[in-house]
Tab-separated table of C-alpha atoms in Angstrom:
chain	number	residue	atom	x	y	z
A	1	MET	CA	9.431	3.095	-0.093
A	2	LYS	CA	9.044	6.480	-1.803
A	3	LEU	CA	11.052	9.575	-0.928
A	4	LYS	CA	11.531	13.192	-1.908
A	5	LEU	CA	15.053	14.545	-2.005
A	6	GLU	CA	15.829	18.096	-0.858
A	7	TRP	CA	19.069	19.419	-2.296
A	8	THR	CA	20.691	22.585	-0.987
A	9	TYR	CA	23.696	23.737	-2.984
A	10	LYS	CA	25.908	26.722	-3.741
A	11	THR	CA	26.115	28.181	-7.224
A	12	PRO	CA	29.512	29.234	-8.653
A	13	LYS	CA	28.618	32.758	-7.440
A	14	ASN	CA	27.984	31.447	-3.894
A	15	GLN	CA	24.208	31.739	-4.060
A	16	VAL	CA	22.455	29.135	-1.890
A	17	ILE	CA	19.511	27.424	-3.598
A	18	THR	CA	17.276	24.601	-2.355
A	19	LEU	CA	15.438	22.245	-4.721
A	20	MET	CA	12.909	19.481	-3.961
A	21	SER	CA	12.657	16.424	-6.209
A	22	ASP	CA	9.585	14.470	-7.255
A	23	GLU	CA	8.793	11.308	-5.315
A	24	VAL	CA	11.158	8.463	-6.256
A	25	THR	CA	12.192	5.101	-4.836
A	26	ALA	CA	14.726	5.049	-2.027
A	27	GLU	CA	17.331	3.480	-4.315
A	28	ASP	CA	16.830	6.166	-6.974
A	29	ALA	CA	16.955	8.892	-4.319
A	30	LEU	CA	20.370	7.652	-3.184
A	31	ARG	CA	21.663	7.485	-6.764
A	32	ILE	CA	20.466	11.041	-7.431
A	33	ALA	CA	22.053	12.204	-4.171
A	34	GLU	CA	25.391	10.738	-5.241
A	35	ASP	CA	25.138	12.587	-8.565
A	36	PHE	CA	24.471	15.823	-6.683
A	37	GLU	CA	27.454	15.250	-4.410
A	38	ARG	CA	29.718	14.781	-7.436
A	39	THR	CA	29.004	18.372	-8.488
A	40	GLY	CA	31.097	19.554	-5.538
A	41	ARG	CA	28.509	22.232	-4.756
A	42	THR	CA	26.281	20.335	-2.337
A	43	LYS	CA	25.677	22.147	0.934
A	44	ASP	CA	23.029	19.776	2.360
A	45	LEU	CA	21.036	16.694	1.348
A	46	VAL	CA	17.977	15.425	3.223
A	47	PHE	CA	15.233	12.943	2.376
A	48	TYR	CA	11.515	12.953	3.249
A	49	ASP	CA	9.386	9.798	3.263
A	50	GLU	CA	5.614	9.476	2.744
A	51	ARG	CA	4.987	10.430	6.370
A	52	HIS	CA	7.179	13.540	5.922
A	53	THR	CA	9.805	12.070	8.242
A	54	LYS	CA	13.214	13.593	7.621
A	55	TRP	CA	16.246	11.349	6.967
A	56	THR	CA	19.935	12.033	6.402
A	57	LYS	CA	21.780	10.029	3.756
A	58	LYS	CA	23.511	7.926	6.420
A	59	GLU	CA	20.200	7.210	8.162
A	60	LEU	CA	18.546	6.297	4.863
A	61	ILE	CA	21.262	3.814	3.893
A	62	LYS	CA	20.867	2.129	7.287
A	63	LEU	CA	17.061	2.068	6.941
A	64	ILE	CA	17.183	0.476	3.477
A	65	LYS	CA	19.373	-2.337	4.812
A	66	GLU	CA	16.988	-2.886	7.725
A	67	ILE	CA	13.810	-3.081	5.625
A	68	GLU	CA	15.279	-5.069	2.726
A	69	THR	CA	13.952	-8.319	4.222
A	70	GLU	CA	10.441	-6.899	4.748
A	71	PRO	CA	7.625	-6.598	2.165
A	72	GLN	CA	7.813	-3.332	0.214
A	73	ASP	CA	6.260	-1.704	-2.891
A	74	ILE	CA	2.907	-3.254	-1.997
A	75	VAL	CA	-0.151	-3.097	-4.233
A	76	ALA	CA	-3.211	-4.938	-2.903
A	77	TYR	CA	-6.433	-5.694	-4.815
A	78	PHE	CA	-9.726	-6.757	-3.217
A	79	ASP	CA	-13.250	-7.669	-4.289
A	80	GLY	CA	-16.402	-9.011	-2.677
A	81	GLY	CA	-19.155	-10.925	-4.446
A	82	TYR	CA	-22.589	-11.090	-2.774
A	83	ASP	CA	-25.316	-13.707	-3.236
A	84	ILE	CA	-28.529	-12.012	-2.116
A	85	GLN	CA	-30.508	-15.279	-1.873
A	86	SER	CA	-28.158	-17.039	0.545
A	87	GLY	CA	-26.645	-13.980	2.226
A	88	LYS	CA	-23.205	-15.409	1.513
A	89	ALA	CA	-20.243	-13.438	0.217
A	90	GLY	CA	-17.176	-14.552	-1.694
A	91	LEU	CA	-14.102	-12.535	-0.790
A	92	GLY	CA	-10.974	-12.227	-2.902
A	93	ALA	CA	-7.594	-10.524	-2.485
A	94	ALA	CA	-4.483	-10.398	-4.664
A	95	ILE	CA	-1.351	-8.801	-3.253
A	96	TYR	CA	1.857	-7.872	-5.096
A	97	TYR	CA	5.063	-6.882	-3.299
A	98	THR	CA	8.857	-7.054	-3.312
A	99	GLN	CA	11.008	-8.680	-0.642
A	100	ASN	CA	14.726	-9.434	-0.653
A	101	LYS	CA	14.849	-7.987	-4.199
A	102	LYS	CA	12.292	-10.532	-5.420
A	103	THR	CA	8.709	-9.918	-6.528
A	104	TYR	CA	5.819	-11.985	-5.181
A	105	ARG	CA	2.097	-12.405	-5.712
A	106	VAL	CA	-0.207	-13.692	-2.990
A	107	ARG	CA	-3.772	-14.828	-3.734
A	108	VAL	CA	-6.377	-15.687	-1.133
A	109	ASN	CA	-10.141	-16.039	-0.947
A	110	GLU	CA	-12.750	-16.880	1.661
A	111	LEU	CA	-16.488	-17.399	2.113
A	112	PHE	CA	-18.411	-15.284	4.634
A	113	GLU	CA	-22.013	-15.900	5.687
A	114	GLU	CA	-24.778	-13.673	7.011
A	115	MET	CA	-23.825	-10.663	4.934
A	116	GLU	CA	-26.425	-7.920	4.489
A	117	SER	CA	-25.356	-6.253	1.236
A	118	ASN	CA	-22.808	-6.092	-1.542
A	119	ASN	CA	-21.138	-3.138	0.190
A	120	GLU	CA	-20.671	-5.200	3.335
A	121	ALA	CA	-19.160	-7.976	1.216
A	122	GLU	CA	-16.679	-5.444	-0.178
A	123	TYR	CA	-15.736	-4.338	3.342
A	124	ALA	CA	-15.288	-7.963	4.386
A	125	ALA	CA	-13.007	-8.491	1.371
A	126	PHE	CA	-10.936	-5.483	2.407
A	127	TRP	CA	-10.693	-6.966	5.914
A	128	LEU	CA	-9.485	-10.283	4.475
A	129	MET	CA	-6.860	-8.434	2.433
A	130	LEU	CA	-5.711	-6.441	5.469
A	131	ASN	CA	-5.378	-9.574	7.621
A	132	THR	CA	-3.346	-11.215	4.853
A	133	LEU	CA	-0.999	-8.228	4.755
A	134	GLU	CA	-0.530	-8.489	8.515
A	135	GLU	CA	0.269	-12.207	8.186
A	136	LEU	CA	2.915	-11.342	5.573
A	137	GLY	CA	4.610	-9.083	8.125
A	138	VAL	CA	3.648	-5.802	6.512
A	139	HIS	CA	4.063	-2.873	8.886
A	140	HIS	CA	5.104	0.784	8.881
A	141	THR	CA	5.123	1.090	5.104
A	142	THR	CA	2.972	2.420	2.289
A	143	VAL	CA	0.317	0.199	0.722
A	144	THR	CA	-1.700	1.049	-2.396
A	145	PHE	CA	-5.190	-0.411	-2.053
A	146	LYS	CA	-7.062	-1.003	-5.310
A	147	GLY	CA	-10.630	-2.170	-5.860
A	148	ASP	CA	-13.756	-1.377	-7.862
A	149	SER	CA	-15.807	-0.487	-4.771
A	150	GLN	CA	-16.103	3.282	-4.844
A	151	VAL	CA	-18.069	3.099	-1.568
A	152	VAL	CA	-15.395	1.312	0.461
A	153	LEU	CA	-12.398	3.232	-0.846
A	154	ASN	CA	-14.025	6.660	-0.711
A	155	GLN	CA	-15.386	6.049	2.786
A	156	LEU	CA	-12.011	4.839	4.024
A	157	SER	CA	-10.273	7.861	2.512
A	158	GLY	CA	-12.833	10.166	4.108
A	159	GLU	CA	-14.135	11.452	0.791
A	160	TRP	CA	-17.614	10.023	1.419
A	161	PRO	CA	-19.560	9.788	4.709
A	162	CYS	CA	-20.735	6.434	6.036
A	163	PHE	CA	-24.234	6.366	7.534
A	164	GLU	CA	-24.960	2.607	7.713
A	165	GLU	CA	-24.279	1.232	11.190
A	166	ASN	CA	-23.024	-2.170	10.025
A	167	LEU	CA	-20.619	-0.577	7.530
A	168	ASN	CA	-19.364	1.829	10.190
A	169	ARG	CA	-18.387	-1.158	12.317
A	170	TRP	CA	-16.272	-2.504	9.458
A	171	LEU	CA	-14.844	0.953	8.828
A	172	ASP	CA	-13.795	1.423	12.449
A	173	ARG	CA	-12.258	-2.040	12.616
A	174	ILE	CA	-10.249	-1.507	9.434
A	175	GLU	CA	-9.034	1.957	10.421
A	176	GLU	CA	-7.915	0.670	13.834
A	177	LYS	CA	-5.859	-2.134	12.266
A	178	ILE	CA	-4.315	0.150	9.636
A	179	GLN	CA	-3.209	2.528	12.365
A	180	ARG	CA	-1.992	-0.234	14.661
A	181	ILE	CA	0.290	-1.876	12.108
A	182	GLY	CA	1.487	1.466	10.766
A	183	ILE	CA	0.269	1.364	7.174
A	184	GLU	CA	0.294	4.544	5.125
A	185	ALA	CA	-2.751	3.899	2.937
A	186	ASN	CA	-3.202	5.046	-0.647
A	187	TYR	CA	-6.757	4.347	-1.843
A	188	HIS	CA	-7.057	3.949	-5.608
A	189	PRO	CA	-10.482	3.067	-7.099
A	190	ILE	CA	-10.290	1.150	-10.376
A	191	GLY	CA	-12.769	-0.230	-12.906
A	192	ARG	CA	-14.075	-3.787	-12.807
A	193	LYS	CA	-11.985	-4.736	-15.844
A	194	GLN	CA	-8.865	-3.786	-13.888
A	195	ASN	CA	-9.949	-5.906	-10.932
A	196	THR	CA	-10.583	-9.228	-12.645
A	197	GLU	CA	-8.096	-11.180	-10.518
A	198	ALA	CA	-9.716	-10.337	-7.177
A	199	ASP	CA	-13.166	-10.685	-8.757
A	200	ARG	CA	-12.344	-14.196	-9.943
A	201	LEU	CA	-11.115	-15.176	-6.474
A	202	ALA	CA	-14.368	-13.905	-4.935
A	203	THR	CA	-16.418	-15.878	-7.466
A	204	GLN	CA	-14.401	-19.030	-6.802
A	205	ALA	CA	-15.123	-18.718	-3.076
A	206	LEU	CA	-18.868	-18.550	-3.762
A	207	GLU	CA	-18.487	-21.651	-5.945
A	208	GLY	CA	-16.678	-23.520	-3.174
A	209	THR	CA	-13.165	-23.328	-4.660
A	210	PHE	CA	-10.707	-21.928	-2.162
A	211	VAL	CA	-7.302	-20.440	-2.942
A	212	SER	CA	-4.306	-19.615	-0.759
A	213	SER	CA	-1.084	-19.245	-2.703
A	214	LYS	CA	2.235	-17.402	-2.854
A	215	PHE	CA	4.109	-17.190	-6.124
A	216	GLU	CA	7.428	-15.625	-7.081
A	217	ILE	CA	7.171	-13.553	-10.260
A	218	LYS	CA	10.326	-13.934	-12.337
A	219	GLY	CA	11.450	-11.836	-15.249
């Protein structure tokens, strides 16, 4: 969870000044707030989350305790591999997140049939990733989506139009689920070399090797 901290304070000459911080984690925001309060000049402290919802310090402390057991700090990678001869697509997703102060990695892949194009395979991979997030209990939080499909990520972000009817169906389905489970989506296109994990999972699915794993990352 990322927040901006708004600090209103009085100078030694009783001038009132308001400052807004950069975006930081909720834990860092609370630590900074405590430092501000130690100055003895704090008039008001409020916090704003990614949805621009306003929180008091007391409300934020309560919220952090409530969401500690839920997945947070989520980065999700996806990739789709398309075999034009068979019309099959290998789908891969790798998801990283923290929960109960531990860090986890989830890997999953799947084989879809009757695909029409590589772009549709990429959309199907995004759908697999989104369903996996829902199964993990992700809701009402920010997720950073990463993949090497400029088409999918730019169409989902609204940067590019989508004219293909079959892709629009995927787009509508994905947007409906994102809204329903309350995800604040950050779309981040990356190069293929940065997406090797999801790419490998997609290739394995096409080869008939299926993966579904959850692993705690230590250290």
